[in-house]
Each structure stands twice: as C-alpha cells, then as structure tokens.
Tab-separated table of N, CA, C and O in Angstrom:
chain	number	residue	atom	x	y	z
A	232	UNK	N	95.012	133.313	118.529
A	232	UNK	CA	94.683	133.514	117.301
A	232	UNK	C	93.196	134.230	117.313
A	232	UNK	O	92.495	133.664	118.090
A	233	UNK	N	93.076	135.298	116.619
A	233	UNK	CA	91.879	136.086	116.784
A	233	UNK	C	90.827	135.852	115.506
A	233	UNK	O	91.359	135.063	114.552
A	234	UNK	N	89.730	136.168	115.611
A	234	UNK	CA	88.623	135.816	114.506
A	234	UNK	C	88.665	134.365	114.095
A	234	UNK	O	88.842	134.049	112.959
A	235	UNK	N	88.444	133.432	115.096
A	235	UNK	CA	88.417	132.216	114.859
A	235	UNK	C	89.556	131.445	114.183
A	235	UNK	O	89.166	130.655	113.128
A	236	UNK	N	90.626	131.897	114.139
A	236	UNK	CA	91.807	131.325	113.505
A	236	UNK	C	92.081	131.827	112.085
A	236	UNK	O	93.134	131.314	111.496
A	237	UNK	N	91.512	132.823	111.708
A	237	UNK	CA	91.705	133.396	110.263
A	237	UNK	C	92.829	134.484	110.353
A	237	UNK	O	93.357	134.614	109.313
A	238	UNK	N	93.084	135.163	111.399
A	238	UNK	CA	94.083	136.092	111.465
A	238	UNK	C	95.046	135.678	112.757
A	238	UNK	O	94.575	135.360	113.777
A	239	UNK	N	96.372	136.040	112.536
A	239	UNK	CA	97.412	135.796	113.579
A	239	UNK	C	97.443	136.911	114.575
A	239	UNK	O	97.045	138.049	114.152
A	240	UNK	N	97.726	136.579	115.762
A	240	UNK	CA	98.073	137.613	116.856
A	240	UNK	C	99.403	138.133	116.654
A	240	UNK	O	100.100	137.630	115.836
A	241	UNK	N	99.698	139.053	117.510
A	241	UNK	CA	100.802	139.779	117.530
A	241	UNK	C	101.650	139.046	118.442
A	241	UNK	O	103.077	139.463	118.437
A	242	UNK	N	101.405	138.040	119.105
A	242	UNK	CA	102.237	137.369	120.177
A	242	UNK	C	102.900	136.091	119.645
A	242	UNK	O	102.219	135.070	119.069
A	243	UNK	N	104.234	136.268	119.297
A	243	UNK	CA	105.100	135.114	118.643
A	243	UNK	C	104.932	133.706	119.534
A	243	UNK	O	105.031	132.764	118.844
A	244	UNK	N	105.062	133.916	120.859
A	244	UNK	CA	105.071	132.819	121.665
A	244	UNK	C	103.759	132.054	121.505
A	244	UNK	O	103.788	130.717	121.424
A	245	UNK	N	102.674	132.852	121.394
A	245	UNK	CA	101.284	132.155	121.397
A	245	UNK	C	101.077	131.427	120.110
A	245	UNK	O	100.687	130.411	119.907
A	246	UNK	N	101.677	132.166	118.937
A	246	UNK	CA	101.616	131.462	117.563
A	246	UNK	C	102.429	130.265	117.634
A	246	UNK	O	101.903	129.221	116.880
A	247	UNK	N	103.630	130.284	118.288
A	247	UNK	CA	104.501	129.085	118.317
A	247	UNK	C	103.803	127.956	118.989
A	247	UNK	O	103.809	126.687	118.600
A	248	UNK	N	103.152	128.179	120.145
A	248	UNK	CA	102.360	127.354	121.028
A	248	UNK	C	101.178	126.665	120.116
A	248	UNK	O	101.042	125.516	120.090
A	249	UNK	N	100.542	127.460	119.314
A	249	UNK	CA	99.338	127.101	118.528
A	249	UNK	C	99.847	126.135	117.437
A	249	UNK	O	99.378	125.178	117.244
A	250	UNK	N	100.945	126.480	116.867
A	250	UNK	CA	101.704	125.509	115.768
A	250	UNK	C	102.112	124.243	116.371
A	250	UNK	O	101.627	123.310	115.675
A	251	UNK	N	102.688	124.268	117.381
A	251	UNK	CA	103.022	123.077	118.018
A	251	UNK	C	101.938	122.305	118.440
A	251	UNK	O	101.931	120.959	118.240
A	252	UNK	N	100.754	122.795	119.043
A	252	UNK	CA	99.709	122.075	119.398
A	252	UNK	C	99.048	121.432	118.028
A	252	UNK	O	98.544	120.297	118.117
A	253	UNK	N	98.814	122.244	117.052
A	253	UNK	CA	98.425	121.600	115.542
A	253	UNK	C	99.330	120.340	115.177
A	253	UNK	O	98.703	119.470	114.818
A	254	UNK	N	100.570	120.424	115.336
A	254	UNK	CA	101.429	119.538	115.014
A	254	UNK	C	101.247	118.169	115.674
A	254	UNK	O	101.146	116.997	115.235
A	255	UNK	N	100.991	118.406	117.060
A	255	UNK	CA	100.721	117.332	117.888
A	255	UNK	C	99.341	116.616	117.500
A	255	UNK	O	99.306	115.350	117.621
A	256	UNK	N	98.318	117.488	117.242
A	256	UNK	CA	97.111	116.818	116.845
A	256	UNK	C	97.206	115.992	115.489
A	256	UNK	O	96.654	114.857	115.457
A	257	UNK	N	97.993	116.596	114.648
A	257	UNK	CA	98.220	115.860	113.296
A	257	UNK	C	98.911	114.485	113.647
A	257	UNK	O	98.644	113.435	113.128
A	258	UNK	N	100.052	114.678	114.488
A	258	UNK	CA	100.940	113.270	114.853
A	258	UNK	C	99.869	112.348	115.400
A	258	UNK	O	99.914	111.148	115.268
A	259	UNK	N	99.093	112.820	116.449
A	259	UNK	CA	98.187	111.926	117.088
A	259	UNK	C	97.005	111.145	116.074
A	259	UNK	O	96.862	110.028	116.223
A	260	UNK	N	96.784	111.803	115.250
A	260	UNK	CA	95.820	111.465	114.174
A	260	UNK	C	96.607	110.418	113.297
A	260	UNK	O	96.032	109.302	113.062
A	261	UNK	N	97.810	110.693	112.958
A	261	UNK	CA	98.582	109.643	112.112
A	261	UNK	C	98.728	108.414	112.977
A	261	UNK	O	98.728	107.141	112.541
A	262	UNK	N	99.171	108.508	114.170
A	262	UNK	CA	99.472	107.423	115.169
A	262	UNK	C	98.025	106.577	115.209
A	262	UNK	O	98.263	105.313	115.180
A	263	UNK	N	96.976	107.111	115.398
A	263	UNK	CA	95.762	106.451	115.398
A	263	UNK	C	95.383	105.607	114.142
A	263	UNK	O	95.207	104.420	114.213
A	264	UNK	N	95.698	106.342	113.035
A	264	UNK	CA	95.400	105.684	111.820
A	264	UNK	C	96.358	104.447	111.569
A	264	UNK	O	95.936	103.402	111.113
A	265	UNK	N	97.730	104.784	111.914
A	265	UNK	CA	98.542	103.581	111.790
A	265	UNK	C	98.454	102.517	112.619
A	265	UNK	O	98.545	101.251	112.349
A	266	UNK	N	97.887	102.774	113.867
A	266	UNK	CA	97.629	101.570	114.850
A	266	UNK	C	96.414	100.746	114.266
A	266	UNK	O	96.383	99.506	114.420
A	267	UNK	N	95.467	101.592	113.807
A	267	UNK	CA	94.225	100.680	113.267
A	267	UNK	C	94.636	100.033	111.984
A	267	UNK	O	94.203	98.915	111.782
A	268	UNK	N	95.484	100.577	111.089
A	268	UNK	CA	95.832	99.932	109.843
A	268	UNK	C	96.702	98.810	110.346
A	268	UNK	O	96.677	97.649	109.693
A	269	UNK	N	97.666	98.871	111.323
A	269	UNK	CA	98.382	97.660	111.731
A	269	UNK	C	97.542	96.497	112.197
A	269	UNK	O	97.830	95.247	111.902
A	270	UNK	N	96.376	96.844	112.948
A	270	UNK	CA	95.569	95.811	113.501
A	270	UNK	C	94.697	95.110	112.192
A	270	UNK	O	94.631	93.849	112.250
A	271	UNK	N	94.313	96.012	111.304
A	271	UNK	CA	93.708	95.397	110.211
A	271	UNK	C	94.637	94.435	109.368
A	271	UNK	O	94.103	93.456	108.901
A	272	UNK	N	95.796	94.942	109.143
A	272	UNK	CA	96.835	94.145	108.429
A	272	UNK	C	97.080	92.969	109.168
A	272	UNK	O	97.244	91.729	108.466
A	273	UNK	N	97.072	92.972	110.337
A	273	UNK	CA	97.436	91.626	111.233
A	273	UNK	C	96.158	90.687	111.107
A	273	UNK	O	96.609	89.516	110.904
A	274	UNK	N	95.105	91.089	111.028
A	274	UNK	CA	93.924	90.337	110.832
A	274	UNK	C	93.819	89.768	109.484
A	274	UNK	O	93.566	88.604	109.246
A	275	UNK	N	94.157	90.605	108.600
A	275	UNK	CA	94.198	90.108	107.193
A	275	UNK	C	95.268	88.821	107.069
A	275	UNK	O	95.037	87.908	106.331
A	276	UNK	N	96.407	89.070	107.688
A	276	UNK	CA	97.371	87.979	107.613
A	276	UNK	C	96.903	86.709	108.343
A	276	UNK	O	97.251	85.628	107.784
A	277	UNK	N	96.166	86.867	109.197
A	277	UNK	CA	95.796	85.760	110.005
A	277	UNK	C	94.781	84.894	109.107
A	277	UNK	O	94.720	83.665	109.050
A	278	UNK	N	94.143	85.453	108.355
A	278	UNK	CA	93.178	84.829	107.252
A	278	UNK	C	93.955	84.354	105.882
A	278	UNK	O	93.753	83.374	105.572
A	279	UNK	N	94.780	85.228	105.532
A	279	UNK	CA	95.453	84.870	104.152
A	279	UNK	C	96.547	83.866	104.208
A	279	UNK	O	96.544	83.133	103.270
A	280	UNK	N	97.514	83.881	105.304
A	280	UNK	CA	98.475	82.962	105.376
A	280	UNK	C	97.960	81.458	105.329
A	280	UNK	O	98.500	80.753	104.278
A	281	UNK	N	97.217	81.119	105.957
A	281	UNK	CA	96.663	79.588	105.957
A	281	UNK	C	96.075	79.353	104.414
A	281	UNK	O	96.357	78.216	103.906
A	282	UNK	N	95.537	80.186	103.812
A	282	UNK	CA	94.954	80.010	102.478
A	282	UNK	C	95.939	79.889	101.497
A	282	UNK	O	96.115	79.077	100.596
A	283	UNK	N	96.896	80.750	101.557
A	283	UNK	CA	98.094	80.887	100.695
A	283	UNK	C	99.020	79.565	100.841
A	283	UNK	O	99.436	78.881	99.767
A	284	UNK	N	99.277	79.070	102.166
A	284	UNK	CA	99.945	77.834	102.357
A	284	UNK	C	99.274	76.705	101.715
A	284	UNK	O	99.872	75.860	101.163
A	285	UNK	N	97.844	76.649	101.935
A	285	UNK	CA	97.198	75.425	101.490
A	285	UNK	C	97.118	75.590	99.800
A	285	UNK	O	97.297	74.278	99.384
A	286	UNK	N	96.969	76.632	99.289
A	286	UNK	CA	96.826	76.649	97.902
A	286	UNK	C	98.400	76.230	97.124
A	286	UNK	O	98.543	75.573	96.118
A	287	UNK	N	99.400	76.656	97.937
A	287	UNK	CA	100.750	76.349	97.477
A	287	UNK	C	100.862	74.806	97.593
A	287	UNK	O	101.477	74.226	96.765
A	288	UNK	N	100.363	74.279	98.698
A	288	UNK	CA	100.578	72.806	98.846
A	288	UNK	C	99.757	72.070	97.817
A	288	UNK	O	100.146	71.252	97.153
A	289	UNK	N	98.458	72.620	97.610
A	289	UNK	CA	97.780	71.877	96.450
A	289	UNK	C	98.384	72.078	95.167
A	289	UNK	O	98.229	71.027	94.277
A	290	UNK	N	99.069	73.127	94.817
A	290	UNK	CA	99.540	73.288	93.507
A	290	UNK	C	100.769	72.403	93.359
A	290	UNK	O	100.892	71.707	92.309
A	291	UNK	N	101.492	72.248	94.491
A	291	UNK	CA	102.682	71.398	94.342
A	291	UNK	C	102.302	69.984	94.303
A	291	UNK	O	102.826	69.182	93.439
A	292	UNK	N	101.205	69.494	94.907
A	292	UNK	CA	100.508	67.993	94.824
A	292	UNK	C	100.160	67.763	93.337
A	292	UNK	O	100.359	66.943	92.810
A	293	UNK	N	99.450	69.007	92.759
A	293	UNK	CA	99.029	68.888	91.355
A	293	UNK	C	100.133	68.687	90.498
A	293	UNK	O	100.015	67.758	89.577
A	294	UNK	N	101.218	69.516	90.538
A	294	UNK	CA	102.310	69.446	89.687
A	294	UNK	C	102.954	67.974	89.738
A	294	UNK	O	103.299	67.306	88.667
A	295	UNK	N	103.183	67.597	91.053
A	295	UNK	CA	103.826	66.340	91.197
A	295	UNK	C	102.930	65.137	90.716
A	295	UNK	O	103.482	64.329	89.875
A	296	UNK	N	101.749	65.225	90.848
A	296	UNK	CA	100.778	63.967	90.136
A	296	UNK	C	100.915	64.225	88.638
A	296	UNK	O	100.942	63.203	88.086
A	297	UNK	N	100.681	65.358	88.222
A	297	UNK	CA	100.833	65.559	86.697
A	297	UNK	C	102.055	64.902	86.196
A	297	UNK	O	102.003	64.244	85.112
A	298	UNK	N	103.240	65.164	86.653
A	298	UNK	CA	104.486	64.777	86.303
A	298	UNK	C	104.528	63.143	86.550
A	298	UNK	O	104.976	62.450	85.564
A	299	UNK	N	104.035	62.692	87.583
A	299	UNK	CA	104.279	61.219	87.853
A	299	UNK	C	103.145	60.613	86.983
A	299	UNK	O	103.463	59.368	86.497
A	300	UNK	N	102.044	61.050	86.678
A	300	UNK	CA	101.204	60.392	85.783
A	300	UNK	C	101.517	60.603	84.255
A	300	UNK	O	100.716	60.034	83.555
A	301	UNK	N	102.386	61.506	83.886
A	301	UNK	CA	102.823	61.536	82.555
A	301	UNK	C	101.910	62.563	81.790
A	301	UNK	O	101.957	62.580	80.545
A	302	UNK	N	101.286	63.497	82.321
A	302	UNK	CA	100.487	64.480	81.694
A	302	UNK	C	101.317	65.818	81.571
A	302	UNK	O	100.870	66.938	81.920
A	303	UNK	N	102.347	65.667	81.010
A	303	UNK	CA	103.149	66.979	80.711
A	303	UNK	C	103.807	66.694	79.213
A	303	UNK	O	103.789	65.641	78.513
A	304	UNK	N	104.140	67.773	78.600
A	304	UNK	CA	104.593	67.924	77.114
A	304	UNK	C	105.803	68.588	76.997
A	304	UNK	O	106.336	69.336	77.706
C-alpha cells in the first residue's frame, strides 16, 4: 500500500496479503476481548451465585413461615 494505506498498489498478491493480515488483527482483537469478557463473567458468577442461592433459600423460608403462621389471605 502506498501513501500510508490510502491508495492501493497494483500488486494483487500484496493487496491480498495485506487484507489477510488485517483480518488476522481483527480476529486477534476479538479473541482477546472475548477471553477478557469470559474471565469477567466467570468472576461475576463466583460472586452472584452464592447470593442468589441464599436469597432463594431465605425467600423459601419466609414463604413457609408465613403459611405455617397463617399470614396469608
């Protein structure tokens, strides 16, 4: 590519190689982003799951106690 990438060259093989290199860079960026996203989601689940299980348990206990004590209509 001449003129800092603004004009294409007349060499088709060089243009194809440059296009392939660009695609590889884009794919490498996507892989990096997805791997970091995967790590963050994994950490989020480590925190979220225990809280959600405990809240579900507390809600179940609450409902059972309210039914047993007669606080329902």
